[in-house]
Coordinates of C-alpha atoms in Angstrom, one line a residue:
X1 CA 70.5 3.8 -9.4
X2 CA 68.9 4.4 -6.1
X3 CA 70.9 1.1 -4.6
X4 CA 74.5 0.4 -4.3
X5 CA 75.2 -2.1 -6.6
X6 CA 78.3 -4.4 -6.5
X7 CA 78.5 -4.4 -9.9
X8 CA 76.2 -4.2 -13.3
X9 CA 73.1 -3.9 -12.9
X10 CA 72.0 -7.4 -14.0
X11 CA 74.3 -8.5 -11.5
X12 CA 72.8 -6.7 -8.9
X13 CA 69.1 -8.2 -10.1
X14 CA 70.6 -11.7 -9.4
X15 CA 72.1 -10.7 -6.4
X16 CA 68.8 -9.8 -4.8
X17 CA 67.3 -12.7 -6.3
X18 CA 69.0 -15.2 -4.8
X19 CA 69.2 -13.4 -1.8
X20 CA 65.1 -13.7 -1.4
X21 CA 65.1 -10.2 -1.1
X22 CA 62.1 -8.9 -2.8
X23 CA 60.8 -5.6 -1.8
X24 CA 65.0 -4.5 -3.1
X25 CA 64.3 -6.2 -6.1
X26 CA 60.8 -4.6 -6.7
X27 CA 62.5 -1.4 -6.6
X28 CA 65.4 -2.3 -8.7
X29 CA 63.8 -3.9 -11.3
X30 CA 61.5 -0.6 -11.7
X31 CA 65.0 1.6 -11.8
X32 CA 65.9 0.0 -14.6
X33 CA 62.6 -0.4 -16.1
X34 CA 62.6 3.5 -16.2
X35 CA 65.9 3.2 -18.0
X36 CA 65.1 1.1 -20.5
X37 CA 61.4 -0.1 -20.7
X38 CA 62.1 -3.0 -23.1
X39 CA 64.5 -4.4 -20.6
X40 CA 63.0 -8.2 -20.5
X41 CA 65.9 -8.7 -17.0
X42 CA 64.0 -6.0 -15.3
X43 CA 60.4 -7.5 -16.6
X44 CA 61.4 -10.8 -16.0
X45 CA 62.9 -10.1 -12.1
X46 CA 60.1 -7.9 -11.4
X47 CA 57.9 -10.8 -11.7
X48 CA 59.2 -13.2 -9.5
X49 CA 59.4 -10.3 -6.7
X50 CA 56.1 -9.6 -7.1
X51 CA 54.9 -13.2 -7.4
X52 CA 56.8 -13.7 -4.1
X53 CA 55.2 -10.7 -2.2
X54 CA 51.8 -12.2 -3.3
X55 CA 51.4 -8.8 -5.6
X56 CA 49.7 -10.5 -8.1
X57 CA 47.5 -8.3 -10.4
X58 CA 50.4 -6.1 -10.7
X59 CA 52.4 -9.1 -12.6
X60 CA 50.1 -9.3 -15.9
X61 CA 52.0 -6.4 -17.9
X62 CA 55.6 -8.0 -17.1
X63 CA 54.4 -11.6 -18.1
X64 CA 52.3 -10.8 -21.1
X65 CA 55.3 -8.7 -22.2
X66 CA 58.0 -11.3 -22.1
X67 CA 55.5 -14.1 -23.6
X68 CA 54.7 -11.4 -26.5
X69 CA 59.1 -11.0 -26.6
X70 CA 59.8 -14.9 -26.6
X71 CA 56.8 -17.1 -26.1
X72 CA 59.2 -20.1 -25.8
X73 CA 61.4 -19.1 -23.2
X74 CA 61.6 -21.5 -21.3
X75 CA 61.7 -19.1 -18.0
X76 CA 59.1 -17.0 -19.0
X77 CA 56.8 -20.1 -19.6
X78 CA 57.3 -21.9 -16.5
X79 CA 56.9 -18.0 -14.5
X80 CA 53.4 -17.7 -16.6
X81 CA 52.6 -20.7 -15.2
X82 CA 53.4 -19.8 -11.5
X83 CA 51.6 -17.1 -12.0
X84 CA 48.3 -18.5 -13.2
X85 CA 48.7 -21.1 -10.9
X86 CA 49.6 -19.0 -7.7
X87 CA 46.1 -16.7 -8.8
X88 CA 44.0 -20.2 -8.9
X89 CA 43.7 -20.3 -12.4
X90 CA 45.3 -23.7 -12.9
X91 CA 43.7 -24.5 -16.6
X92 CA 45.6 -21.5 -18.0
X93 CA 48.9 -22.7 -16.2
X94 CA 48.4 -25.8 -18.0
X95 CA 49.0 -25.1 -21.8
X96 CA 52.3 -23.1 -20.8
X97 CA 53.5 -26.2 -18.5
X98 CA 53.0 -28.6 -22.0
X99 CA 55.6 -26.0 -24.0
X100 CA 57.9 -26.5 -21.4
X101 CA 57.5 -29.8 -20.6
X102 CA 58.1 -30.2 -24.4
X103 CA 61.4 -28.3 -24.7
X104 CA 62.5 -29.9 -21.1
X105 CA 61.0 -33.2 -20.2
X106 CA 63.9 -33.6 -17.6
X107 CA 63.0 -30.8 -15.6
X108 CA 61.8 -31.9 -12.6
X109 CA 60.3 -28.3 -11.3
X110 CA 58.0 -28.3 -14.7
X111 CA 56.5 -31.6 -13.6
X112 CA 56.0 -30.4 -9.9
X113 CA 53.6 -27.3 -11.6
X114 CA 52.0 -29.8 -13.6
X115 CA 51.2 -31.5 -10.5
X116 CA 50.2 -28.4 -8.6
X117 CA 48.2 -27.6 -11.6
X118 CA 46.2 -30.9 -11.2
X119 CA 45.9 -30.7 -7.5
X120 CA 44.0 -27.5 -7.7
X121 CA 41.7 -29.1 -10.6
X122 CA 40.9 -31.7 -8.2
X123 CA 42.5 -34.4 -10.5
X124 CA 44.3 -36.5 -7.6
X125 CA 45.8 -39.6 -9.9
X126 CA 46.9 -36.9 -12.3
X127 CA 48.5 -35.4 -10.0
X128 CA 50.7 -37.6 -8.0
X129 CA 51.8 -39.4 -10.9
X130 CA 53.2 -36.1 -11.9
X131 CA 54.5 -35.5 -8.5
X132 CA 55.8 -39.0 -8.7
X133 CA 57.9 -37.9 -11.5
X134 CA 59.4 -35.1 -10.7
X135 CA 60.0 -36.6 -7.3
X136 CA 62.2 -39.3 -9.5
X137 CA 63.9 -36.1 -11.8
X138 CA 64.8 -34.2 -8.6
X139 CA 64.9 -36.1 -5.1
X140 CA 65.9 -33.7 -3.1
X141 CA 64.2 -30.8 -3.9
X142 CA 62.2 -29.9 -0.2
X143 CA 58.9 -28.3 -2.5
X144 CA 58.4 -31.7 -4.8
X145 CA 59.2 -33.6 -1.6
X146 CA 56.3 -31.9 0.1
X147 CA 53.6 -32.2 -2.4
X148 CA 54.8 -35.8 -3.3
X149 CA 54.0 -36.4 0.5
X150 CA 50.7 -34.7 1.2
X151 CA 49.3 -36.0 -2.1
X152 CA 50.1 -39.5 -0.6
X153 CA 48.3 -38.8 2.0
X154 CA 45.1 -37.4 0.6
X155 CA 43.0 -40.4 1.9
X156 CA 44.7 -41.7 5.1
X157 CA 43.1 -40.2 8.2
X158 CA 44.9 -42.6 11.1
X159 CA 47.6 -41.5 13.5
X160 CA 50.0 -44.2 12.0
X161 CA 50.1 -42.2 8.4
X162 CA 50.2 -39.1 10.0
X163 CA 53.5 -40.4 11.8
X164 CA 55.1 -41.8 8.7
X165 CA 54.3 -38.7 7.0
X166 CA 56.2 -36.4 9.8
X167 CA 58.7 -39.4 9.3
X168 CA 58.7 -38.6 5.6
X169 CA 58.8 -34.5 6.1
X170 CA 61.4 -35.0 8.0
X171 CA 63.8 -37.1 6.0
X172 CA 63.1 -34.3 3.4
X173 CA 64.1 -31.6 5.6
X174 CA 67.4 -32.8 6.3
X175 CA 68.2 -32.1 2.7
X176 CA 67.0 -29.3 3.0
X177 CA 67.0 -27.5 7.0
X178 CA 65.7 -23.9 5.8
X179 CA 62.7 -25.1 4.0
X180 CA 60.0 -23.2 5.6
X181 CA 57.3 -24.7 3.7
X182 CA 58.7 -28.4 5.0
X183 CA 58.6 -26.7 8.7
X184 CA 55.1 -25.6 8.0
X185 CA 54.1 -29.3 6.4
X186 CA 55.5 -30.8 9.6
X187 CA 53.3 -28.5 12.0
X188 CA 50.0 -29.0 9.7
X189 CA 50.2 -32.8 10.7
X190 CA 50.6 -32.3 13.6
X191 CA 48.4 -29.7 14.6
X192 CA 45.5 -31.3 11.9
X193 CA 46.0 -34.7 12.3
X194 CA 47.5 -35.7 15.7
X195 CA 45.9 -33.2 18.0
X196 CA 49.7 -31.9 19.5
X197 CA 49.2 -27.9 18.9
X198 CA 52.1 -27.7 21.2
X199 CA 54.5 -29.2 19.1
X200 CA 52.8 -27.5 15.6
X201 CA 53.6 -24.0 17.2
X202 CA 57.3 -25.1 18.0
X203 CA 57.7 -25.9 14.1
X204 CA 55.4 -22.8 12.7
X205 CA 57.8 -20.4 14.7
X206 CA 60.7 -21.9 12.9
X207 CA 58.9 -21.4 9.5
X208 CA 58.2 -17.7 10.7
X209 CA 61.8 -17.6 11.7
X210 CA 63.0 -18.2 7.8
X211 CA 59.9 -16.2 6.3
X212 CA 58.5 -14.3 8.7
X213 CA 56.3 -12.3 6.1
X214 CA 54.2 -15.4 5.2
X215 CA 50.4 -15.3 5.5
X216 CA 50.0 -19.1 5.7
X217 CA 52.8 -19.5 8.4
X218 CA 51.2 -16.8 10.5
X219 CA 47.6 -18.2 10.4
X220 CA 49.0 -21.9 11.1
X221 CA 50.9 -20.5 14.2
X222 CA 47.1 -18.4 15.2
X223 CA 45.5 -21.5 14.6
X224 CA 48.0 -23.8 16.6
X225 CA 47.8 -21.3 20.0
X226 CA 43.7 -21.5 19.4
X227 CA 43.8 -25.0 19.6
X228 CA 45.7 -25.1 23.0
X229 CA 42.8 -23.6 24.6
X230 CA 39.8 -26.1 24.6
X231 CA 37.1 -23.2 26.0
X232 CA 38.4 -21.4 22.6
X233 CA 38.0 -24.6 20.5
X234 CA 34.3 -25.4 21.9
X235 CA 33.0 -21.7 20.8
X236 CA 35.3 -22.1 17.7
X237 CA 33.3 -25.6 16.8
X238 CA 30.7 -24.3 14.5
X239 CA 33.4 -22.2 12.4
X240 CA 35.3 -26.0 12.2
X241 CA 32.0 -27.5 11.3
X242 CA 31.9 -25.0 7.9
X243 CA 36.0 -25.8 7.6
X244 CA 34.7 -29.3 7.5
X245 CA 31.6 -28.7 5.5
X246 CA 34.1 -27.4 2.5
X247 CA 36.6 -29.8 2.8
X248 CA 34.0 -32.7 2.1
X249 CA 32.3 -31.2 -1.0
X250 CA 36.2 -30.6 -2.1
X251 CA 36.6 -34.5 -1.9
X252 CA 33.2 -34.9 -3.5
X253 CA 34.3 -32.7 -6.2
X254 CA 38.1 -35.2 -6.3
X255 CA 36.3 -38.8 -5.7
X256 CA 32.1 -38.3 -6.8
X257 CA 31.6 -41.9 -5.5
X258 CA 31.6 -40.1 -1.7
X259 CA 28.5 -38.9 -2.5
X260 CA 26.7 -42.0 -1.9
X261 CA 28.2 -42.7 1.4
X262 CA 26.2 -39.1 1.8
X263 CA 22.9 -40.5 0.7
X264 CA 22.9 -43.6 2.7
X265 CA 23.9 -41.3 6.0
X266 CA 21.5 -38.7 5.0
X267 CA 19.6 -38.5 8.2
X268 CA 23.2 -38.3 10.5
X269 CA 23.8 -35.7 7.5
X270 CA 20.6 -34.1 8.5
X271 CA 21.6 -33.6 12.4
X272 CA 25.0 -32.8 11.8
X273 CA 23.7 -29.7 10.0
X274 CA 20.9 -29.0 12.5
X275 CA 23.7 -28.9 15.0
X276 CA 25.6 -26.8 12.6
X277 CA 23.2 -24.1 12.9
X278 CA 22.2 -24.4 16.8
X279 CA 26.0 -23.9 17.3
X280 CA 26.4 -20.9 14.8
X281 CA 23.7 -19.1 16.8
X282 CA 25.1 -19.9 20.4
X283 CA 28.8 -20.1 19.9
X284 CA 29.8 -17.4 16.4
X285 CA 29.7 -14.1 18.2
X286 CA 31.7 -14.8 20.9
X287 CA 34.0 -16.5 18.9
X288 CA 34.4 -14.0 16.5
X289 CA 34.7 -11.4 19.7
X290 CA 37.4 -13.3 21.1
X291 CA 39.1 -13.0 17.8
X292 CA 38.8 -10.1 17.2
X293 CA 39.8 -8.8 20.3
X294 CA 43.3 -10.9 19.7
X295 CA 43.9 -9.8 16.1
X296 CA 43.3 -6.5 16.8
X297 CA 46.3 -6.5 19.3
X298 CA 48.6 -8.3 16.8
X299 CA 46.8 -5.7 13.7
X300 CA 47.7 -2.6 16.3
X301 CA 51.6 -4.3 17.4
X302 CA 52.3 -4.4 13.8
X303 CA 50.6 -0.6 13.1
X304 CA 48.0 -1.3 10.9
X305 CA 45.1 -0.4 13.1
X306 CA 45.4 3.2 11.9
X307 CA 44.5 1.7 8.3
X308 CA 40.8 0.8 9.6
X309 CA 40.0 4.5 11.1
X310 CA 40.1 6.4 14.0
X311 CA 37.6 4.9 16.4
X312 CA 39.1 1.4 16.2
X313 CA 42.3 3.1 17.4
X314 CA 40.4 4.6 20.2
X315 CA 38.4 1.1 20.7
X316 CA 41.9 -0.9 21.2
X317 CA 43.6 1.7 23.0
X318 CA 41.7 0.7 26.0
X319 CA 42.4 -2.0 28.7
X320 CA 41.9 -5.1 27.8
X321 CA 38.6 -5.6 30.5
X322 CA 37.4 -2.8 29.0
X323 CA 37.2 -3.9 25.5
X324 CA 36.5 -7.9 26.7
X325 CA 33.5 -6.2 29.3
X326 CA 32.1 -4.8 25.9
X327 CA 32.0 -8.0 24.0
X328 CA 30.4 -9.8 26.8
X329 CA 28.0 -7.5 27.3
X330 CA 27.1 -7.5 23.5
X331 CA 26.7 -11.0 23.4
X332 CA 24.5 -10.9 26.3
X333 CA 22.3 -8.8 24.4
X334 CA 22.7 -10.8 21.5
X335 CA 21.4 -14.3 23.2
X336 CA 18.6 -12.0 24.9
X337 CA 17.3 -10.7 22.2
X338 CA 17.3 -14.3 20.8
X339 CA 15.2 -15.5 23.6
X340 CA 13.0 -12.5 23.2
X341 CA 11.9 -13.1 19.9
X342 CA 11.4 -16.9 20.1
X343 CA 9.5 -16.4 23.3
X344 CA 12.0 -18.3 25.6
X345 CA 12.9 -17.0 29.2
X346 CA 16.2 -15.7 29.7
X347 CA 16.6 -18.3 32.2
X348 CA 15.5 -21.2 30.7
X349 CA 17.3 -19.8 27.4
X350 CA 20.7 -19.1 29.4
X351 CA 20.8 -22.6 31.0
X352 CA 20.1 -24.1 27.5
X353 CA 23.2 -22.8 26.4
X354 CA 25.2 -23.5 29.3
X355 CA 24.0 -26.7 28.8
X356 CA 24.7 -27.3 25.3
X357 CA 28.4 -25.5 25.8
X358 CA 28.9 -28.5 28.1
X359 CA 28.4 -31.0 26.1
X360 CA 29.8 -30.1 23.2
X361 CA 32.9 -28.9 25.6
X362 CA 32.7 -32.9 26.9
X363 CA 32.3 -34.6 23.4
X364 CA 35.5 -32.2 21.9
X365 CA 37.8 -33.5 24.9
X366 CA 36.9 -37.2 24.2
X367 CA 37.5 -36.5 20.8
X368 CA 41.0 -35.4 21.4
X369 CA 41.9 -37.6 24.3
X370 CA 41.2 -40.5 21.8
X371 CA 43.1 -39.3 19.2
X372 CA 46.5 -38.6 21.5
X373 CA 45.7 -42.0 23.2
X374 CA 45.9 -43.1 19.7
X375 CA 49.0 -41.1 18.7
X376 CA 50.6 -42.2 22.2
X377 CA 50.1 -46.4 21.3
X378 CA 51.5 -45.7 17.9
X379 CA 54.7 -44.0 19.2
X380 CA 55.0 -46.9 21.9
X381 CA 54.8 -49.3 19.0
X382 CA 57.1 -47.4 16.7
X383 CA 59.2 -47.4 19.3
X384 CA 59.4 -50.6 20.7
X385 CA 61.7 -53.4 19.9
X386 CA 60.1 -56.0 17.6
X387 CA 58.5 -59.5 19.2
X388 CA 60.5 -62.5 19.6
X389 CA 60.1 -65.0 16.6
X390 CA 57.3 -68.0 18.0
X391 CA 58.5 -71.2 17.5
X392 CA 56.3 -74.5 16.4
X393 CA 57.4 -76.6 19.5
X394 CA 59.4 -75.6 23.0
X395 CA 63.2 -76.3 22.7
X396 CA 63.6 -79.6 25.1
X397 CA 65.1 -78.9 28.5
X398 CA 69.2 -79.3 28.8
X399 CA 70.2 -82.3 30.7
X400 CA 71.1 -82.1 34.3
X401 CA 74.8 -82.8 35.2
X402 CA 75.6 -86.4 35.7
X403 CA 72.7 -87.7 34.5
X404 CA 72.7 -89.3 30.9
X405 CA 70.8 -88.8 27.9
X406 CA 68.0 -91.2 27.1

């Protein structure tokens, strides 16, 4: 074998495996799987590598070979139902999740797939009674801890869950201080729901710090620096109204009795998405310039700008004026040739979006002075000793020395 084993080669597969070292793994597993094809250890360990590296088209031979070897293994149903599950196919995770459940009722990982299962289905009560459970089997598992939490949350927007929840997270993390995904859950609240990017960057750099290959982790810590910048969040508005958009057909789609709290508000409906499209046109490209420019220095740091051809090289090679002058300069063009064909003067046209960036800039830093205002009360009253207990009547006065009671 290619590696230097510290003993059998099984051995060596476990080894890696509990190390979290996947790409070794990956290669491992295929030495031995050009030993001995029928090796289910080698299928089986491939797998899970490649289920962790996110490599998942390349899992179906392994799985469907060790279901074909033992469909009731235990193992290779609950990885069949990762699988299906981490590929957003949760009705086929589903059947394999009952097997197991029926050889292992106790296990408390089986009933935290069932509830992942039913998240992604949209079936909320399903799901965090299943959560519930396996929250019960296995307490201080950091991954049931953080579904059970977030799926409790589901349908409290104020500042005050948002706190208990970090409260929560946090109690969960002491079992538990490398959970990356508890890290991340701790910045999401806090970057989503309590406006404080500052503090959801802190915590996303210690999740990259554990797993610093992890797609979500790195877009959370992108998202948490964009919101720092308010000029950045007011041309990034229209991209948050679609984020928005999506997430309330997805509640639609979990609770269908929303949809008549969007018939009764159908004319604020009817702006919002008026507004919607005024601030696509105006604010998208240079948003999307802005970002671009940015990922393409991250894309180029970690050398994958050569993957996307030769004059995108060149392009980034160049100073950073250079390359922001361009974007400008198209946008410029853009918004002109907007004015152009709707018979506007680029005057009147420019100061209509100078006005409209203003406002919107205005009503985005009420929005989040509010909420911290809000976040700052709640701390204060967290915080704060509790009141003194009232009483019915005043307690009468002492008597004065020398003088007698009546």
């Amino acid at each position: 074998m290619a590696e230097s084993a510290p003993g059998p080669p099984h051995e060596w597969l476990q080894h890696l495996y509990s190390a979290g070292q996947w790409e070794r793994l990956d290669k491992v597993a295929l030495d031995c799987l050009a030993a001995d094809p029928e090796d289910s250890d080698a299928h089986e360990y491939r797998a899970w590598a490649l289920l962790k590296m996110d490599r998942l088209r390349e899992m179906e031979p392994h799985v469907t070979f060790l279901l074909d070897r033992d469909p009731e293994n235990l193992s290779t149903l609950e990885l069949a139902a990762c699988w299906h599950i981490a590929s957003t196919r949760p009705r086929k995770a589903l059947p394999y999740l009952q097997t197991a459940l029926e050889l292992d009722p106790e296990a408390g990982r089986l009933w935290f797939l069932a509830a992942s299962a039913e998240a992604q289905l949209g079936h909320v009560k399903k799901s965090q009674e299943y959560s519930s459970r396996a929250r019960q089997l296995d307490p201080d598992n950091p991954d049931i801890a953080r579904l059970h939490i977030s799926l409790g949350s589901i349908e409290k927007t104020d500042a005050r869950s948002a706190l208990a929840d970090i409260w929560e997270y946090e109690r969960a993390l002491a079992l538990d201080p490398e959970s990356d995904s508890l890290l991340a859950s701790i910045a999401d609240v806090y970057l989503d729901e309590l406006e404080m990017p500052e503090r959801a960057e802190e915590y996303y750099r210690r999740a990259l710090q554990i797993d610093p290959m992890d797609k979500d982790h790195q877009q959370g810590l992108w998202r948490a620096i964009q919101k720092q910048n308010i000029w950045f969040r007011t041309l990034r508005l229209p991209v948050s109204g679609i984020e928005l958009v999506a997430n309330v057909f997805r509640g639609m789609m979990i609770k269908p009795s929303l949809i008549f709290y969007f018939i009764i508000g159908i004319k604020f409906v009817l702006c919002f998405f008026v507004w919607l499209a005024l601030a696509f046109v105006v604010f998208a490209p240079a948003c999307w310039c802005v970002e671009w420019l940015v990922m393409a220095d991250i894309q180029r740091a970690h050398g994958m700008a050569d993957k996307l051809g030769g004059w995108w090289l060149r392009f980034h090679q160049q100073p950073f004026w250079v390359r922001l002058s361009v974007c400008i300069t198209l946008n410029l063009a853009l918004w002109w040739g907007m004015f152009y064909a709707v018979g506007v003067s680029p005057l009147h046209g420019f100061l209509f979006i100078a006005g409209f960036f203003a406002l919107n800039f205005i009503m985005l830093a009420a929005k989040i002075a509010s909420r911290r205002s809000e976040v700052k009360a709640q701390t204060r009253k967290a915080s704060s000793p509790p009141p003194l207990p009232k009483m019915s009547q005043p307690p009468p006065l002492p008597s004065m020395p020398g003088q007698s009671e009546s």
